[in-house]
PDB file of C-alpha atoms in Angstrom:
ATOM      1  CA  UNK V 251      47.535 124.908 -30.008  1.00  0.00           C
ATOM      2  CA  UNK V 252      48.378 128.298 -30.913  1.00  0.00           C
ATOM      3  CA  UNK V 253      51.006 129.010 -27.492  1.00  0.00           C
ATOM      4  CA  UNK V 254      52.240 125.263 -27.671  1.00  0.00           C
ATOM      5  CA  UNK V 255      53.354 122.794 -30.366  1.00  0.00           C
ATOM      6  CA  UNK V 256      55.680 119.426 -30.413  1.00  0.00           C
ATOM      7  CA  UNK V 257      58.749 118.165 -32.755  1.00  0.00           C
ATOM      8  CA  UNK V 258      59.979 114.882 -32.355  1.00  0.00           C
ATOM      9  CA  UNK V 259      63.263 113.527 -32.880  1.00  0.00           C
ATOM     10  CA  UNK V 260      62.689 110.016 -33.263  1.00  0.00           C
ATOM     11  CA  UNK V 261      65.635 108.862 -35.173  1.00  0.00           C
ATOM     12  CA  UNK V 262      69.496 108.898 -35.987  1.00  0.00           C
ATOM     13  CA  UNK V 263      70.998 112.200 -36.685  1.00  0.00           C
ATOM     14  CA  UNK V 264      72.006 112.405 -39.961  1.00  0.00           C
ATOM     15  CA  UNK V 265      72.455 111.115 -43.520  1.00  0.00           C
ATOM     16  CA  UNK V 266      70.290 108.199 -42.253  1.00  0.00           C
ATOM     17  CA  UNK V 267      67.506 109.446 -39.960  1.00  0.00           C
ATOM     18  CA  UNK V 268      66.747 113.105 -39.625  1.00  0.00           C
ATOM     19  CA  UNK V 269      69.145 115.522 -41.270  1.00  0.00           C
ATOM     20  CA  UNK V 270      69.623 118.978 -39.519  1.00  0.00           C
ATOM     21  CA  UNK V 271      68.468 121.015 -42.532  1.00  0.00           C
ATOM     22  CA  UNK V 272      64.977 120.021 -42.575  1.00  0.00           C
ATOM     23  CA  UNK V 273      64.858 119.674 -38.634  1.00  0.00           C
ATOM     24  CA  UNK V 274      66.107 123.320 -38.359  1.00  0.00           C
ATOM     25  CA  UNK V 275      63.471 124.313 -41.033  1.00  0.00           C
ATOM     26  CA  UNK V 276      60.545 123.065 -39.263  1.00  0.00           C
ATOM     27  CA  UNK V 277      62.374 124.223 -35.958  1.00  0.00           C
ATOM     28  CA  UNK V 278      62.097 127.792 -37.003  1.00  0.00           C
ATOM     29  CA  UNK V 279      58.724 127.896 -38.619  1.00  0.00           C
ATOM     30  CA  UNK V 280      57.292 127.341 -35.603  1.00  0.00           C
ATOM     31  CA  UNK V 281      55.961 130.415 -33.597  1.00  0.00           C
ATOM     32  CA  UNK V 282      54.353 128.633 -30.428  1.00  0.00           C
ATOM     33  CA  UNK V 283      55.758 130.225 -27.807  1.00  0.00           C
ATOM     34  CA  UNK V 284      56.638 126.959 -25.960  1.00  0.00           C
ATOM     35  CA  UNK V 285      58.212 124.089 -28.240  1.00  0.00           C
ATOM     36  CA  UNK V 286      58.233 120.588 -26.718  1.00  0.00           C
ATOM     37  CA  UNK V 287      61.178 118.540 -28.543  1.00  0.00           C
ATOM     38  CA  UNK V 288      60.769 115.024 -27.684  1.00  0.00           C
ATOM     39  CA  UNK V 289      63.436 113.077 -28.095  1.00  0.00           C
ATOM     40  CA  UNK V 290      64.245 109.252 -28.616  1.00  0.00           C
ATOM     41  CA  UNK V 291      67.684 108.495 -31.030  1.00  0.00           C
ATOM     42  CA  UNK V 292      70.862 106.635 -30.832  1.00  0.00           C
ATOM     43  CA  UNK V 293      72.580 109.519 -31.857  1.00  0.00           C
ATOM     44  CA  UNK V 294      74.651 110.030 -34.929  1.00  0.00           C
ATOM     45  CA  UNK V 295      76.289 112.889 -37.098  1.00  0.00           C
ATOM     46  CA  UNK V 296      78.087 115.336 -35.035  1.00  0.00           C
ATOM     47  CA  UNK V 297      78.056 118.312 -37.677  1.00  0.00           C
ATOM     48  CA  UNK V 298      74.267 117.894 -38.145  1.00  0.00           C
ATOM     49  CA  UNK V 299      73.754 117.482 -34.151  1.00  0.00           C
ATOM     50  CA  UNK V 300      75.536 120.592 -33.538  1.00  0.00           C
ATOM     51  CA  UNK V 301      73.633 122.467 -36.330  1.00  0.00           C
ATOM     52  CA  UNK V 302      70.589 120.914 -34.587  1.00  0.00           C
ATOM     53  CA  UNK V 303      71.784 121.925 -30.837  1.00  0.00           C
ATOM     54  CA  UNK V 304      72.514 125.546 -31.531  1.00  0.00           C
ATOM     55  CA  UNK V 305      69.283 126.202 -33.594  1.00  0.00           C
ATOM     56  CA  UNK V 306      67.166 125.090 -30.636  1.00  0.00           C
ATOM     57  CA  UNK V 307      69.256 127.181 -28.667  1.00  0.00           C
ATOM     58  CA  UNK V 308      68.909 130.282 -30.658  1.00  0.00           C
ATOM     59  CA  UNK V 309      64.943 130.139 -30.918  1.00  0.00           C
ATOM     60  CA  UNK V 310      62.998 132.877 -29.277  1.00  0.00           C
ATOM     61  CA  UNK V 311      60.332 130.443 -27.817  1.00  0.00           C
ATOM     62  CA  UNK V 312      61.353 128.559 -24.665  1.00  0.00           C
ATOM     63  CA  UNK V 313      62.135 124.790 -25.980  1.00  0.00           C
ATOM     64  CA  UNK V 314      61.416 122.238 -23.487  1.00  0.00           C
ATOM     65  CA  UNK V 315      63.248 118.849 -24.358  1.00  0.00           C
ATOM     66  CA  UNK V 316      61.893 115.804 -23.389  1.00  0.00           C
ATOM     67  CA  UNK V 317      63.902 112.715 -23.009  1.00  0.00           C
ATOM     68  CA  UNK V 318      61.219 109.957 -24.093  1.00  0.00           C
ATOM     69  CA  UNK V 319      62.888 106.918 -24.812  1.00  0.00           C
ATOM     70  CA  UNK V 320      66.853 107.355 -25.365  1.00  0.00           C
ATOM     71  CA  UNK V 321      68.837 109.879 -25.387  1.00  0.00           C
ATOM     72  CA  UNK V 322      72.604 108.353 -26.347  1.00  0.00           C
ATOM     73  CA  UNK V 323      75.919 110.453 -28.000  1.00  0.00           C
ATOM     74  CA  UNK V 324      74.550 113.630 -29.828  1.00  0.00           C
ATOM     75  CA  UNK V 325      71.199 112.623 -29.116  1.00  0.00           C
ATOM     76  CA  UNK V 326      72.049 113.684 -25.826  1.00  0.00           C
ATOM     77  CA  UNK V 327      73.944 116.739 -26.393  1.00  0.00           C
ATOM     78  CA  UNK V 328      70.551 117.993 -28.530  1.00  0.00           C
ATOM     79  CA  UNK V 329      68.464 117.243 -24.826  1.00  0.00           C
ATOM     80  CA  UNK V 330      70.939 120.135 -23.298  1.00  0.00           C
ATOM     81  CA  UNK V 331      69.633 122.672 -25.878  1.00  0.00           C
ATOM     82  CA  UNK V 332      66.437 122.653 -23.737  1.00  0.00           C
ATOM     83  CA  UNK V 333      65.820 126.054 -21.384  1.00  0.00           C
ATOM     84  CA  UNK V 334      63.975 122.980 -19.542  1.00  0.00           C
ATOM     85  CA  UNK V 335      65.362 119.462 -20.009  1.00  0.00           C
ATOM     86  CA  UNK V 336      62.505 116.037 -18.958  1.00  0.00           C
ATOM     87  CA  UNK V 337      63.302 112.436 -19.109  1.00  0.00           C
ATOM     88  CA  UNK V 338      60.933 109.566 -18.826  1.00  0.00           C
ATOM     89  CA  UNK V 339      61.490 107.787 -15.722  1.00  0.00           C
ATOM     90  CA  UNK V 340      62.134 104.455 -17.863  1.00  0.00           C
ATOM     91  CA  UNK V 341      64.250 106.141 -20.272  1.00  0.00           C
ATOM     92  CA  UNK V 342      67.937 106.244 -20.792  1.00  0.00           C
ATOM     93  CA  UNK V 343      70.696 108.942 -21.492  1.00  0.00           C
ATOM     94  CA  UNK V 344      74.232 108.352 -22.485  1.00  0.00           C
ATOM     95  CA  UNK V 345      77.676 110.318 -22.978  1.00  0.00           C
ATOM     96  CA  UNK V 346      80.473 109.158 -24.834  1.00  0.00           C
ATOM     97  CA  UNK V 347      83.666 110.127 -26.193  1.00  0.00           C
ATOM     98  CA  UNK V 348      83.233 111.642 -30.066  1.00  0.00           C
ATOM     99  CA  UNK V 349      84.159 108.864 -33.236  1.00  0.00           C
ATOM    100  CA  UNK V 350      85.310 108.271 -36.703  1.00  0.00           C
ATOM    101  CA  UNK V 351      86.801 106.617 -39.794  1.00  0.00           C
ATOM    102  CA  UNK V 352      89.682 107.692 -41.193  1.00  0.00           C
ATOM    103  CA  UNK V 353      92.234 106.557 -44.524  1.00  0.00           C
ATOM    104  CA  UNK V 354      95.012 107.684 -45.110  1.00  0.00           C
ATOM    105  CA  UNK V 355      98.573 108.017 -43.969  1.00  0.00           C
ATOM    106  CA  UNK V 356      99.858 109.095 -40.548  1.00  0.00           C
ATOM    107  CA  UNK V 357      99.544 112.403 -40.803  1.00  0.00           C
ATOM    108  CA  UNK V 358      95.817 111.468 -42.339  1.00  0.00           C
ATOM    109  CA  UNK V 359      95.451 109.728 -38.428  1.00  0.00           C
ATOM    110  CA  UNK V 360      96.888 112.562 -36.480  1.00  0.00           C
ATOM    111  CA  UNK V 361      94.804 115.411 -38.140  1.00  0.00           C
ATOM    112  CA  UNK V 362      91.577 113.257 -37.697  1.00  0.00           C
ATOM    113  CA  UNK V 363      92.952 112.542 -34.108  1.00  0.00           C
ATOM    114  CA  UNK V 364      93.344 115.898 -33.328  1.00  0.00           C
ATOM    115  CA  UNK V 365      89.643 116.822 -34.594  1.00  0.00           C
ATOM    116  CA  UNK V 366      87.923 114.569 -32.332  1.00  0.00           C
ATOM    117  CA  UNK V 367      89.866 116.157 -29.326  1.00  0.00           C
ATOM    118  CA  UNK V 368      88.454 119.395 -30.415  1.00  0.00           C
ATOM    119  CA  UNK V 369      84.611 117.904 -30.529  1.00  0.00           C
ATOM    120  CA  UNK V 370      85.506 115.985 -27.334  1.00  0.00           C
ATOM    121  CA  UNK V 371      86.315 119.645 -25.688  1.00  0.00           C
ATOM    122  CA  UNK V 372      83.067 121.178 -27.270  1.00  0.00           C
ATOM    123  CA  UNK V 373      80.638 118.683 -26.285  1.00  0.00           C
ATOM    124  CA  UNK V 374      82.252 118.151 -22.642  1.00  0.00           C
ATOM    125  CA  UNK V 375      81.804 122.333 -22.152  1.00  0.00           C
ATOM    126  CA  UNK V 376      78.023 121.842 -23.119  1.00  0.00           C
ATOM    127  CA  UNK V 377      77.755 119.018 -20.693  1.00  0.00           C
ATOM    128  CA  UNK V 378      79.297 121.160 -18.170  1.00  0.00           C
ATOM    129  CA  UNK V 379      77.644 124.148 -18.674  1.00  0.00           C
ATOM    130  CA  UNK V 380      74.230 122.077 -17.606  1.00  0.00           C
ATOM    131  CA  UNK V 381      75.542 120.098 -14.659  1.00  0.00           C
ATOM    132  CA  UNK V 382      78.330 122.520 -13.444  1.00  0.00           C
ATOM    133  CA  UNK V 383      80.549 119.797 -13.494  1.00  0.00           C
ATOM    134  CA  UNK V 384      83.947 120.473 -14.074  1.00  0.00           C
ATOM    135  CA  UNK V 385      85.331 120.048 -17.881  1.00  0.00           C
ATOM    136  CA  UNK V 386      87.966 116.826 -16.857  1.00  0.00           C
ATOM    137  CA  UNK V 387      84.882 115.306 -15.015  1.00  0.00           C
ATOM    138  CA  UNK V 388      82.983 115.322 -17.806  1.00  0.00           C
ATOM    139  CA  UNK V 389      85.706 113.824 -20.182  1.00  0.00           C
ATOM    140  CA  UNK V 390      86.759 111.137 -17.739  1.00  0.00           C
ATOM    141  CA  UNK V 391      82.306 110.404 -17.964  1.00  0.00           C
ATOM    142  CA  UNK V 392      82.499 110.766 -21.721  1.00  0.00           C
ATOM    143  CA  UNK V 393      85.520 108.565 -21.879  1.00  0.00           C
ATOM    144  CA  UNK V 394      83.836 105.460 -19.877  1.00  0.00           C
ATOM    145  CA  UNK V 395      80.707 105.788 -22.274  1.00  0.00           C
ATOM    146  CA  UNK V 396      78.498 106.261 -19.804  1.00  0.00           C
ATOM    147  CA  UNK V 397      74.627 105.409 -19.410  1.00  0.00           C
ATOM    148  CA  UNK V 398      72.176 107.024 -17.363  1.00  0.00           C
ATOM    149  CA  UNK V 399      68.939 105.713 -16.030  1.00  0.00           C
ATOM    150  CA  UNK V 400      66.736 108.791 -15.349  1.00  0.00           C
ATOM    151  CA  UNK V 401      66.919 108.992 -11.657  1.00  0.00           C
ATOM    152  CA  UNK V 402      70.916 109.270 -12.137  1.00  0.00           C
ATOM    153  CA  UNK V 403      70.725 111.486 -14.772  1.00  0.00           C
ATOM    154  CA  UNK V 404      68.907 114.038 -12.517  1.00  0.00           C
ATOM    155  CA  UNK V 405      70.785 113.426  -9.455  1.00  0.00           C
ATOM    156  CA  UNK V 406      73.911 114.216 -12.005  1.00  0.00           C
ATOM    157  CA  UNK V 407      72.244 117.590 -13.054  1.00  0.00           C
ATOM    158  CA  UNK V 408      71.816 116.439 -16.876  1.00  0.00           C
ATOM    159  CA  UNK V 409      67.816 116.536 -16.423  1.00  0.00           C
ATOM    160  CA  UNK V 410      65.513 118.767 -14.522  1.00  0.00           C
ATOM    161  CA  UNK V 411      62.949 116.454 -13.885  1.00  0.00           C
ATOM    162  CA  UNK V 412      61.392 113.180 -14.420  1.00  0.00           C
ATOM    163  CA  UNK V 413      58.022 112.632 -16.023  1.00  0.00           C
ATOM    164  CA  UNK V 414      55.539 110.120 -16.840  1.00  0.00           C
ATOM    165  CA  UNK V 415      54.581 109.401 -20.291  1.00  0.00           C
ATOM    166  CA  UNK V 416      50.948 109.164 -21.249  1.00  0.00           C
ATOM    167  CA  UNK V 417      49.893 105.245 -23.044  1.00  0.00           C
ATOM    168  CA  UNK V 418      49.908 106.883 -26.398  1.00  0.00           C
ATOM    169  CA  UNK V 419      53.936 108.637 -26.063  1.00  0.00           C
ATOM    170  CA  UNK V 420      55.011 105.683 -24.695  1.00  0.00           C
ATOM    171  CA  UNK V 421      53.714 103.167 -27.291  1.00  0.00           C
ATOM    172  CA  UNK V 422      55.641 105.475 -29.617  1.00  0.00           C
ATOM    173  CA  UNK V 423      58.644 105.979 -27.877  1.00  0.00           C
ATOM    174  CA  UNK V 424      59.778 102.667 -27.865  1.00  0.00           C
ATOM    175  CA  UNK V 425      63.415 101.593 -28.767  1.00  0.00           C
ATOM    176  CA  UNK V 426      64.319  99.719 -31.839  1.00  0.00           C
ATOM    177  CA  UNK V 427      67.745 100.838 -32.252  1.00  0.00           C
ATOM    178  CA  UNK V 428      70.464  98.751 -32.932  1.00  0.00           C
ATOM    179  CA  UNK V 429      72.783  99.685 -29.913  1.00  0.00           C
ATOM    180  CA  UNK V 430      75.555  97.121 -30.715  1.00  0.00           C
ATOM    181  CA  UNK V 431      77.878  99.740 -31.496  1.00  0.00           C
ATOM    182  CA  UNK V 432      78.041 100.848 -27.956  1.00  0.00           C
ATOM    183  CA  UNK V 433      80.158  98.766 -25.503  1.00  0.00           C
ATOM    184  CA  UNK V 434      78.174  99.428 -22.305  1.00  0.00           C
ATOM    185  CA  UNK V 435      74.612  99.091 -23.032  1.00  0.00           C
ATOM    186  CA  UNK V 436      72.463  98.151 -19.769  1.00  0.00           C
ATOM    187  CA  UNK V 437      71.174  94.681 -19.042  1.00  0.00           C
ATOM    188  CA  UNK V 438      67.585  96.189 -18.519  1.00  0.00           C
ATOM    189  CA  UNK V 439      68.306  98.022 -21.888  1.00  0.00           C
ATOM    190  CA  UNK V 440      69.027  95.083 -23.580  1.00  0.00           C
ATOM    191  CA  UNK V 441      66.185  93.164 -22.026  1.00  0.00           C
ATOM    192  CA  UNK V 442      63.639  96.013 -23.237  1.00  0.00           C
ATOM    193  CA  UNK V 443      64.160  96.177 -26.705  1.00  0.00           C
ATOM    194  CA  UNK V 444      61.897  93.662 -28.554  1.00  0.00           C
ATOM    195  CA  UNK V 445      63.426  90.876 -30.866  1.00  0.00           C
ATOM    196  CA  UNK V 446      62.674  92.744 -34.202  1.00  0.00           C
ATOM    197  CA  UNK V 447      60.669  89.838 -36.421  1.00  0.00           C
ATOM    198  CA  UNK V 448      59.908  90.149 -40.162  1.00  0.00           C
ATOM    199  CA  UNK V 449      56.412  91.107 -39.430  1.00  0.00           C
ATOM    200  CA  UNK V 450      57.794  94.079 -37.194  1.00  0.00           C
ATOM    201  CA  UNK V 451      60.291  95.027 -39.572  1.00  0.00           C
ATOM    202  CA  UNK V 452      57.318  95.153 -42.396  1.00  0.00           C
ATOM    203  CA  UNK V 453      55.420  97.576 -40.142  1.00  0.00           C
ATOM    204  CA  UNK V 454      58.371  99.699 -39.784  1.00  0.00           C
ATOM    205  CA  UNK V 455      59.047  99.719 -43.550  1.00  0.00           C
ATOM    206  CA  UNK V 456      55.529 101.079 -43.847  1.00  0.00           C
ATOM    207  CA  UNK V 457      55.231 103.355 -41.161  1.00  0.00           C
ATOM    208  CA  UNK V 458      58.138 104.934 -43.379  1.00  0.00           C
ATOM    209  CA  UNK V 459      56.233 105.036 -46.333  1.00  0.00           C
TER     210      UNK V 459
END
């Protein structure tokens, strides 16, 4: 439609999923004047996230994002960008504290140290500019990596509103992520995600090209 069209971010962020150059490409070639962002990632790279985040918030067509499946660490940060932010009412969203690898010597461990302070400040004041929540709430949230089902996450001012998915967004919204990285994932998150067999991985390989 010529006054509506839809992106989806259906991946990591990053060197291994989508990358914010292309993303912020096909984010500014589009002239709809509404742009729905749907949204279902683990998260990942907080450079490209951020380069992601502030190009949604700098189009001239309203961007409505739209939580689908999960929306966990940058992922999440990207659903803020929205001038109207939707989550599935069987979806997830999750805040946690900024991380990295570092080598090196101590002064190597201090300077990376201090850097995540600095992204923990940034993202907590984006957080807090959607919620109105106070800056140390949010850290103190961030800090106990946090999961939201949808009905929390609007109650907690992260989300606008809670939709239903149509058959066809659903099947494709589905999550396949490998959340073992996180230390709080939810029972019922864990008990939704499909063991991933060799014929499933084969159809993912192909879907990929």
């Amino acid at each position: 439609k010529t006054d509506e069209t839809t992106l989806y971010l259906y991946d990591e962020i990053g060197y291994f999923g989508v990358e914010a150059e292309p993303f912020i490409k096909d984010l500014n070639a589009q002239t709809a004047k509404t742009i729905h962002l749907r949204i279902n990632s683990p998260g990942g790279d907080v450079f490209d996230g951020a380069a992601m985040y502030n190009a949604a918030r700098q189009h001239k067509s309203k961007i409505i994002t739209h939580i689908d499946g999960l929306a966990a660490s940058y992922a999440s940060v990207i659903a803020m960008a929205g001038d109207e932010v939707r989550m599935a009412k069987n979806a997830f969203f999750m805040v946690h504290n900024p991380w990295s690898i570092a080598i090196g010597d101590a002064d190597d461990m201090r300077e990376t140290a201090n850097l995540l302070d600095k992204m923990q400040t940034t993202i907590a004041e984006m957080y807090a500019d959607k919620t109105g929540k106070e800056i140390d709430e949010i850290k103190e949230i961030m800090a106990k990596e946090t999961w939201y089902t949808a009905k929390e996450a609007l109650e907690e001012g992260f989300v606008d509103k809670i939709e239903d998915l149509d058959e066809k967004t659903e099947a494709k919204a589905k999550i396949l992520f490998d959340l073992s990285i996180f230390s709080n994932v939810p029972d019922a998150l864990v008990e939704h995600q499909e063991p991933l067999t060799e014929r499933g991985l084969e159809k993912i390989l192909r879907d990929a090209g």
